[in-house]
Coordinates of N, CA and C and ligand atoms in Angstrom, one line a residue:
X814 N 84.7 143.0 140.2 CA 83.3 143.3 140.1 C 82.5 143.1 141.4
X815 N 81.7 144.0 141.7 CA 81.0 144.1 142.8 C 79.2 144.3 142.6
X816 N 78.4 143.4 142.7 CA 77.1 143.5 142.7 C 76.5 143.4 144.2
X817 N 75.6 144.4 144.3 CA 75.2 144.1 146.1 C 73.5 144.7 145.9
X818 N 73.3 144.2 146.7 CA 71.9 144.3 146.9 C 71.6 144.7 148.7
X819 N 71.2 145.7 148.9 CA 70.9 146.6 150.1 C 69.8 146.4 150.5
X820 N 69.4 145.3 151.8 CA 67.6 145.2 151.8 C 67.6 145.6 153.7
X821 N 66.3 146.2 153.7 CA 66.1 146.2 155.2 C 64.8 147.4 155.1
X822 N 64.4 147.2 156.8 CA 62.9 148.1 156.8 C 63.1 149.6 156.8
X823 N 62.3 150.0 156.2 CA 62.2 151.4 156.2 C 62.6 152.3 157.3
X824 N 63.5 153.4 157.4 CA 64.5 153.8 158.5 C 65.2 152.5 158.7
X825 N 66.4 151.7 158.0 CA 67.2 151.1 158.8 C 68.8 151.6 158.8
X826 N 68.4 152.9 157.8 CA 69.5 153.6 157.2 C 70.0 153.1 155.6
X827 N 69.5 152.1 155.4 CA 69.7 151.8 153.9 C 70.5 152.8 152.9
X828 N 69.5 154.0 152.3 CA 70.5 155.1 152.1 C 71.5 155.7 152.1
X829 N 71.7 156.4 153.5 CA 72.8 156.8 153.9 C 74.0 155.5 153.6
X830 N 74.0 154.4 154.1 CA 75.0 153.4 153.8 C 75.0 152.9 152.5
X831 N 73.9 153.4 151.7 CA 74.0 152.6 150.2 C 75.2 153.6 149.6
X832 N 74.9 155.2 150.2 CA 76.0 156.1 149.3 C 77.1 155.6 149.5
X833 N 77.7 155.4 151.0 CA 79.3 154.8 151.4 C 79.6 154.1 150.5
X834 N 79.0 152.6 150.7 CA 79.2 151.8 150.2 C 79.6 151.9 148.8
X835 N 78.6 152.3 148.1 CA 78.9 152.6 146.5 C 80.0 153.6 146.1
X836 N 80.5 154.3 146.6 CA 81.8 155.5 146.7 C 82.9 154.7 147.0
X837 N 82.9 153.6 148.3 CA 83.6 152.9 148.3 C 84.3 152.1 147.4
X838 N 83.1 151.7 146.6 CA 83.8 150.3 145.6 C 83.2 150.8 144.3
X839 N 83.1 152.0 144.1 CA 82.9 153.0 142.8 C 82.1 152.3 141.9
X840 N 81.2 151.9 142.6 CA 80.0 151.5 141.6 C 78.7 152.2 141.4
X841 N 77.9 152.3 141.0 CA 76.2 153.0 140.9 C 75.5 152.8 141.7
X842 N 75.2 153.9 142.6 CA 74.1 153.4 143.6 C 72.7 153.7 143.0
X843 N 71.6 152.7 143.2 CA 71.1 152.8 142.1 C 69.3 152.5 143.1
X844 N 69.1 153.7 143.8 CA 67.6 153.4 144.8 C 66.6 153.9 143.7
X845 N 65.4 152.6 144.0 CA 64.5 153.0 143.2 C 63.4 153.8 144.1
X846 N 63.7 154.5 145.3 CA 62.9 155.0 145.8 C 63.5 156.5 145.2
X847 N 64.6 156.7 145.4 CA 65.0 158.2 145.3 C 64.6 158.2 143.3
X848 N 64.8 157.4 142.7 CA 64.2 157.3 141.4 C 63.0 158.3 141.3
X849 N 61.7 156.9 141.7 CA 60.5 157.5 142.0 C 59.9 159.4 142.2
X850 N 61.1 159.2 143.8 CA 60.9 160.5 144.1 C 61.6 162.1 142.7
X851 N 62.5 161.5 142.2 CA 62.8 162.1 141.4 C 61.9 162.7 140.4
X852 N 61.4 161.7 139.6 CA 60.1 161.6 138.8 C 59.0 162.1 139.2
X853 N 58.5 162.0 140.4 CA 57.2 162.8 140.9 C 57.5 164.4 141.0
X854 N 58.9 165.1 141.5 CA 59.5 166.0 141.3 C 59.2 166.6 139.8
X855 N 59.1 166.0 139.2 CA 59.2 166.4 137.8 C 58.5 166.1 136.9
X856 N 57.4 165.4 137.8 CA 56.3 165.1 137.4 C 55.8 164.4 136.3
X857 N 57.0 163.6 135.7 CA 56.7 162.6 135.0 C 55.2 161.9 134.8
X858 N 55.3 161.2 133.9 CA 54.0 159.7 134.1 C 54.4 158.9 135.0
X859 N 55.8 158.6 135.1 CA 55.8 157.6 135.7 C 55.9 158.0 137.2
X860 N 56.0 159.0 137.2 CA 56.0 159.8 138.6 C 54.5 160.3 139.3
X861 N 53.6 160.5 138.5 CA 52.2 160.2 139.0 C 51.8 159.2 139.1
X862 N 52.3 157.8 138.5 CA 51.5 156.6 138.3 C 52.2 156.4 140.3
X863 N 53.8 156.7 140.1 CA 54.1 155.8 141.3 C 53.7 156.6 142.7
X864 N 53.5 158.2 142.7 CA 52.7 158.8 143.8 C 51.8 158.4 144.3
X865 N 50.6 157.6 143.4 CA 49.8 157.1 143.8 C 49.7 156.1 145.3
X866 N 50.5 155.6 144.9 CA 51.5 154.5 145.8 C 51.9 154.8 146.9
X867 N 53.0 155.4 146.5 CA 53.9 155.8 147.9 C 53.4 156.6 149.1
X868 N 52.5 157.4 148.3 CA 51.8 158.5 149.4 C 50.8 157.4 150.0
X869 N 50.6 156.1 150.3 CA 49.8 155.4 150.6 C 50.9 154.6 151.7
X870 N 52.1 154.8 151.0 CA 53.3 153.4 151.9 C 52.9 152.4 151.0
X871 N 52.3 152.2 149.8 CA 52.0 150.9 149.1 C 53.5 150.6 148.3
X872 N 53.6 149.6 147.6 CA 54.6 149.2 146.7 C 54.0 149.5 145.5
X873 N 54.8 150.4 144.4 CA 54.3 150.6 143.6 C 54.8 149.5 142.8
X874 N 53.5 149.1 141.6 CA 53.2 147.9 141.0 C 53.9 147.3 140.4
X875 N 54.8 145.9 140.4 CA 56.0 145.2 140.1 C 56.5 145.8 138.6
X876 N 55.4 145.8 137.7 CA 55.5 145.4 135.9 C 56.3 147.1 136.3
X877 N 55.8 148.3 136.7 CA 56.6 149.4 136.5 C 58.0 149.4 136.8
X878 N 58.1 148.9 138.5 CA 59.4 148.9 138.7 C 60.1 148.2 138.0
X879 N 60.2 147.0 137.8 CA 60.8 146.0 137.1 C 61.5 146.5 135.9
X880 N 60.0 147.0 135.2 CA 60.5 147.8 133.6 C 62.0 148.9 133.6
X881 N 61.5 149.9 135.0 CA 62.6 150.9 135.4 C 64.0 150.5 135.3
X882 N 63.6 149.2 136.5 CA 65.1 148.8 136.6 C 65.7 148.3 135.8
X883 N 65.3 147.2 134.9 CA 65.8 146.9 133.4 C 66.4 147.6 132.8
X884 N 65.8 149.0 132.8 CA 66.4 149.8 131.7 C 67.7 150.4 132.1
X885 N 68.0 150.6 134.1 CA 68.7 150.9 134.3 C 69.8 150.1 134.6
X886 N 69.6 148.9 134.7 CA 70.8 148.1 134.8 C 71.5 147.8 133.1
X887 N 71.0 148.2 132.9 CA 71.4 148.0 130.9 C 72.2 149.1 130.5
X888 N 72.6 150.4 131.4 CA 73.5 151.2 131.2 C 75.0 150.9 131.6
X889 N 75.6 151.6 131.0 CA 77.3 151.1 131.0 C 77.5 151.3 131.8
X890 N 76.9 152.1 133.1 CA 78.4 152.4 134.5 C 78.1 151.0 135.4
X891 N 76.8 150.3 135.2 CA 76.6 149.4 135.8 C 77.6 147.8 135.7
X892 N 78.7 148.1 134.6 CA 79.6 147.0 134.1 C 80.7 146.5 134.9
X893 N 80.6 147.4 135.7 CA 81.8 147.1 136.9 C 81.3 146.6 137.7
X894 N 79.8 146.6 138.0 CA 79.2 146.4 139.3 C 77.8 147.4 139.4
X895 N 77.1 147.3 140.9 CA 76.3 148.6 141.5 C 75.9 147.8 142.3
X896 N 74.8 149.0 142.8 CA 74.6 148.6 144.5 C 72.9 148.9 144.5
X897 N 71.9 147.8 144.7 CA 70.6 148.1 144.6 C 70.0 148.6 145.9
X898 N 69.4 149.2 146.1 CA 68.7 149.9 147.2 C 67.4 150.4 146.8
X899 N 66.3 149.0 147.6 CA 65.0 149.2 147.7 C 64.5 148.0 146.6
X900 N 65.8 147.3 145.9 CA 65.4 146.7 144.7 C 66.0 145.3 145.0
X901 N 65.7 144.5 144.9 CA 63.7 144.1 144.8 C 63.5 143.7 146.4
X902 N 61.9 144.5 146.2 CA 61.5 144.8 147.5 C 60.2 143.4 147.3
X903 N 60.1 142.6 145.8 CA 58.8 141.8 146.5 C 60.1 140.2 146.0
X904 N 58.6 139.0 146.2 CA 59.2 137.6 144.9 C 59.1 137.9 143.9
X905 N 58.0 138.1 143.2 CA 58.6 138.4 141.6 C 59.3 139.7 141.2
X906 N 59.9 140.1 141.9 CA 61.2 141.1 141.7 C 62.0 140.5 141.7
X907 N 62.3 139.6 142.5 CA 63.1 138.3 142.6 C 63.7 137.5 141.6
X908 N 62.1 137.5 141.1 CA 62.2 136.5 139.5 C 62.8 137.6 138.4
X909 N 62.8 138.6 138.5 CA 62.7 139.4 137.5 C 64.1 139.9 137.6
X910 N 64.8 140.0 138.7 CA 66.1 140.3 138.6 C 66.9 139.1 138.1
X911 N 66.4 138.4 138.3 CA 67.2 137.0 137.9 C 67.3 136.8 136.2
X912 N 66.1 137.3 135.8 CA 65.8 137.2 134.5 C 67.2 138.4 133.9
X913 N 66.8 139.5 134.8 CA 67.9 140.7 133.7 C 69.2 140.4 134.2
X914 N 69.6 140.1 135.2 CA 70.8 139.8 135.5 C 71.4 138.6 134.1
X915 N 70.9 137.6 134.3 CA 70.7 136.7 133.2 C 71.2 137.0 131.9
X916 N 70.1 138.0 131.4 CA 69.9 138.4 130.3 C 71.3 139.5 130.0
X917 N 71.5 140.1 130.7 CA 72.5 141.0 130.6 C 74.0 140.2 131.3
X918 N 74.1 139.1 131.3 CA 75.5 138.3 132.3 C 76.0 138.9 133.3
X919 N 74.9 139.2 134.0 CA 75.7 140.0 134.8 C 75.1 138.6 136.3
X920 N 76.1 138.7 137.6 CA 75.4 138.1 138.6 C 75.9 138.9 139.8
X921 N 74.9 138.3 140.9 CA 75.2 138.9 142.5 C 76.4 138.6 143.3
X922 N 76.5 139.3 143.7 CA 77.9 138.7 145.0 C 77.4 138.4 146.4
X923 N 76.8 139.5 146.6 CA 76.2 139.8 148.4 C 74.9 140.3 148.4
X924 N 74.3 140.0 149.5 CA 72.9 140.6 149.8 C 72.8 141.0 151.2
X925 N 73.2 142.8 151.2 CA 73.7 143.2 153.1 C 71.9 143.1 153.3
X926 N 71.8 142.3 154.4 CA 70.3 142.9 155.2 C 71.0 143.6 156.6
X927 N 70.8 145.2 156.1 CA 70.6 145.9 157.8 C 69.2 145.5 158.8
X928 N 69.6 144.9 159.7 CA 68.5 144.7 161.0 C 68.2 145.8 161.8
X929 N 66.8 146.5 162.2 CA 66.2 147.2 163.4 C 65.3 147.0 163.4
X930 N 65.2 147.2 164.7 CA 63.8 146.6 165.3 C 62.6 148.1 165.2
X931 N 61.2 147.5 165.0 CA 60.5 148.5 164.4 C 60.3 149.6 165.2
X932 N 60.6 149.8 166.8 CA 60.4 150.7 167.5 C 61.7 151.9 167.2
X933 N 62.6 151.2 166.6 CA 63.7 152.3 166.7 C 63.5 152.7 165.5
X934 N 63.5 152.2 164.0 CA 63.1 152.6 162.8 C 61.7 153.6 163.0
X935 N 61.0 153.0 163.7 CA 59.7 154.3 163.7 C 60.0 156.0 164.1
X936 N 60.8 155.6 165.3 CA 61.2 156.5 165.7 C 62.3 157.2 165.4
X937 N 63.0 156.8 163.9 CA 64.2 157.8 163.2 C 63.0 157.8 161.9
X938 N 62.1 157.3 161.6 CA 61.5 158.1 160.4 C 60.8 159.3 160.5
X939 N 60.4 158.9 161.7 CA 59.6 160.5 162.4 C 60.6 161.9 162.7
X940 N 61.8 161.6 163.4 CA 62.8 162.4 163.2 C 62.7 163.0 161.6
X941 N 63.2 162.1 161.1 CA 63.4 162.4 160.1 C 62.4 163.1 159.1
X942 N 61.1 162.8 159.3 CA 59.8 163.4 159.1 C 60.1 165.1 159.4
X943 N 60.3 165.5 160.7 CA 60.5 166.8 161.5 C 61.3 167.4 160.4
X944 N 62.5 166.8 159.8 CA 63.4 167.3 159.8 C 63.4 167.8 158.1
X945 N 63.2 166.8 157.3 CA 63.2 166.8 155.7 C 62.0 167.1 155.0
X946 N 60.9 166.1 155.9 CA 59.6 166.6 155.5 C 59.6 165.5 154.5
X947 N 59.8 164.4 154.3 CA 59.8 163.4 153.1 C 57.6 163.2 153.8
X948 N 57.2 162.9 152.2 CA 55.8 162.9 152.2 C 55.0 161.3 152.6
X949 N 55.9 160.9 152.5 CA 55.8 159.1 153.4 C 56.3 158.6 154.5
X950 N 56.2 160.1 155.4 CA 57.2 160.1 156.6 C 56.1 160.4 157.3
X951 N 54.7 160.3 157.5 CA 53.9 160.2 158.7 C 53.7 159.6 159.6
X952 N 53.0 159.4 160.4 CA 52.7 157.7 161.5 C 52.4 157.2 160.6
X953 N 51.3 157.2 159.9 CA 50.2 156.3 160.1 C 50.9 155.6 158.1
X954 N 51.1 156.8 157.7 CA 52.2 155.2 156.3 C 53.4 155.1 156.8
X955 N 54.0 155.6 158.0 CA 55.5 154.9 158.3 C 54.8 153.4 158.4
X956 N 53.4 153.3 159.6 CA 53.3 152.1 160.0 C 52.9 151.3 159.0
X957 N 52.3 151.6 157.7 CA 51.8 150.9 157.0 C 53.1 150.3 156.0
X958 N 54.4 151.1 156.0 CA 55.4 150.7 155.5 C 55.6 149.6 155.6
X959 N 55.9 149.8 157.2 CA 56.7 148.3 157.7 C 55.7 147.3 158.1
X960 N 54.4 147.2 158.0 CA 53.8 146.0 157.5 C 53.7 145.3 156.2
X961 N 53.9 147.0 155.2 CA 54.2 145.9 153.9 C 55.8 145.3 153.5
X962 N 56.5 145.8 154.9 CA 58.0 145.3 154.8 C 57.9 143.5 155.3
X963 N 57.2 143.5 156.4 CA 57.6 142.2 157.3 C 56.5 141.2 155.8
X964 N 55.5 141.7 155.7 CA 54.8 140.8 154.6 C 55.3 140.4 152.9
X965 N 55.7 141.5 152.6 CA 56.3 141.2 151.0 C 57.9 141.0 151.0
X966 N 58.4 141.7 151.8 CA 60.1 142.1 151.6 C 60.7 141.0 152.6
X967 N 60.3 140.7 153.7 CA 61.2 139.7 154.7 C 61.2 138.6 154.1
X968 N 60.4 138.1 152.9 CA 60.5 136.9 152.6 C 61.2 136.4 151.2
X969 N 62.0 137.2 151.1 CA 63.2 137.8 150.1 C 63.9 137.2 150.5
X970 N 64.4 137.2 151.6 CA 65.6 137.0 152.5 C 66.1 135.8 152.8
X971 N 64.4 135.2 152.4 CA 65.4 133.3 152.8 C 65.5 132.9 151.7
X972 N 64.9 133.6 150.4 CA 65.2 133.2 149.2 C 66.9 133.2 148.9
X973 N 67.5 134.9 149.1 CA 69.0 134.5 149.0 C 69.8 133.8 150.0
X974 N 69.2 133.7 151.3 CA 69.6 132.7 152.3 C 70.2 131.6 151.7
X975 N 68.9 131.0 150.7 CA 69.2 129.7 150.3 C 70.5 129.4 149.5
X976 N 70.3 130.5 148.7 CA 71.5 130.6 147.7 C 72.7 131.4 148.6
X977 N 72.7 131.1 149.8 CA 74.0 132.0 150.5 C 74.6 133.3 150.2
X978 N 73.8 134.1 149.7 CA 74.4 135.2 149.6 C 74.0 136.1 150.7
X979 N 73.8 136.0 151.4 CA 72.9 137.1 153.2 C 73.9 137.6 153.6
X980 N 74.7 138.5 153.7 CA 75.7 139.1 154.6 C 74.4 139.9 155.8
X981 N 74.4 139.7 157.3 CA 73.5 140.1 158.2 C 74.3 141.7 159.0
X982 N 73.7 142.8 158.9 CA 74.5 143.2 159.8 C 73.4 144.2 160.6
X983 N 73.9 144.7 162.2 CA 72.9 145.3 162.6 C 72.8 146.6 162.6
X984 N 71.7 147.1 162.4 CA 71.8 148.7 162.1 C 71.4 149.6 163.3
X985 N 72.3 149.2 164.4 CA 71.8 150.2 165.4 C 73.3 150.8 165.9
X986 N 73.5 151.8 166.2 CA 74.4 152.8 166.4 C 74.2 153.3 165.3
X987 N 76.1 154.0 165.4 CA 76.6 155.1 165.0 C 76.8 155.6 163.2
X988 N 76.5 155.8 162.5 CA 76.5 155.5 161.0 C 77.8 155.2 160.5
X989 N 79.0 155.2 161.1 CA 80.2 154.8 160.8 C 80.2 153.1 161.6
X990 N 79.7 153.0 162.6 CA 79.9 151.8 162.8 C 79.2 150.7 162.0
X991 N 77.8 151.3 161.3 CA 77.2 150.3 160.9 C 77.9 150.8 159.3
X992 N 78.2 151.6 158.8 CA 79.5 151.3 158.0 C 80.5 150.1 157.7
X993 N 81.8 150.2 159.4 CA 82.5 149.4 159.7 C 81.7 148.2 159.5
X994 N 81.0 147.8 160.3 CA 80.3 146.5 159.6 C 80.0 146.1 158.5
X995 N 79.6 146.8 157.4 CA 79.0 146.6 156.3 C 80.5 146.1 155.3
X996 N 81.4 146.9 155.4 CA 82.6 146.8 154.7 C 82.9 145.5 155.6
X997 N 83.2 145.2 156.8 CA 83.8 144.2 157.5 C 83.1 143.0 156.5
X998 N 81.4 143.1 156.6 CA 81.1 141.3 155.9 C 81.1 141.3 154.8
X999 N 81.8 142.5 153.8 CA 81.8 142.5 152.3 C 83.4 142.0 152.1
X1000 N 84.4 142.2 153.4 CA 85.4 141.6 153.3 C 86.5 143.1 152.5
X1001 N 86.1 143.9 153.0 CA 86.9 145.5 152.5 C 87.8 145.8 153.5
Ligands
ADP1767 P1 62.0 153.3 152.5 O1 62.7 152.0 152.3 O2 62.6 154.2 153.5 O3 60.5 153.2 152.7 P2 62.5 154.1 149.7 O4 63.0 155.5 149.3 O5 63.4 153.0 149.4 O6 62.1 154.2 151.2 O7 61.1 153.8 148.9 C1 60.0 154.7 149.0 C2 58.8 154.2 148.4 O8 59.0 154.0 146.9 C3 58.3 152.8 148.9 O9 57.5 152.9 150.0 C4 57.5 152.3 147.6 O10 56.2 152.9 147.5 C5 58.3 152.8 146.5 N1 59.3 151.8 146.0 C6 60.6 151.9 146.1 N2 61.2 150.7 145.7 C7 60.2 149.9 145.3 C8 60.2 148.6 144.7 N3 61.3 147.9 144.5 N4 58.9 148.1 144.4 C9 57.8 148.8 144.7 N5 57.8 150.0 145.2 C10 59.0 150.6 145.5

């Protein structure tokens, strides 16, 4: 069984390595950002409530996410394992995963934090901006992203510190190398 939790700032490649990773060790990759975006596509409720949000760079409001993820860690392919990405981005997501994990017997193994420094992350969301067109890919909420990263989400990090689960790795190069890494501190 494999449980992982994928945390780092916006552009640190999270994504791209969440798919590896999860193919790798055949578990659910399971981003509540591509969620989201899914649902505003399709224009759900819950996909207007969370556009509100994101087209701002805000966190959309704990009680939604939370609720989401509950429901999705409660499906069967998640029994082997999966791999969270974007989840949980605050503390009481924290608390709240602890609760369903709990509630459902399920626990963590690892928590990868990819490291980049915000000049280089800025500068591949903008890329990336050019390129995809994602609608939270401007300056001005890329930069509002990563202030609500360093203020809500970095302080996640000493939480599983404490509990040793932090696998650290750096996300600068080549997307296979920070691959190789990621597999290297999961011990693959
Ligand atoms: P990135 O990490 O590159 O900013 P994501 O695709 O992970 O992109 O998330 C995009 C947006 O979706 C976030 O900026 C936020 O508005 C919303 N979101 C995703 N996950 C969460 C979460 N756990 N809690 C609150 N909002 C979230």
């Amino acid at each position: 069984m494999t449980s992982l939790i994928l945390i780092g700032p916006p552009g640190a490649g999270k994504g791209t390595q969440a798919k590896l990773i999860a193919a790798k060790f055949g578990i659910p990759h399971i981003s509540t950002g591509e969620i989201f975006r899914a649902n505003v596509k399709q224009g759900t409720e819950l996909g207007q409530e969370a556009q509100r949000y994101m087209s701002r760079g805000e966190y959309v409001p704990d009680s939604v996410t939370n609720a989401m993820v509950r429901d999705r860690l409660a499906q069967p392919d998640t029994d082997p394992g999966f791999l969270l990405d974007g989840y949980p981005r605050t503390l009481p997501q924290v608390d709240e995963l602890d609760a369903i994990l709990a509630d459902q017997g399920k626990r963590l193994d690892a928590v990868v934090e990819i490291t980049a420094d915000a000049a280089e992350v800025t500068a591949r969301l903008l890329d990336r901006a050019a390129k995809e067109g994602r609608a939270d890919d401007t300056e001005e909420v890329i930069t509002r992203r990563l202030q609500v990263y360093a203020a809500e989400t970095e302080p996640i990090v000493a939480v599983y510190s404490a509990r040793g689960l932090v696998r650290k790795v750096d996300g600068l190069g080549s997307i296979e190398d920070v691959n190789a890494r990621i597999v290297a501190v999961l011990g693959g």
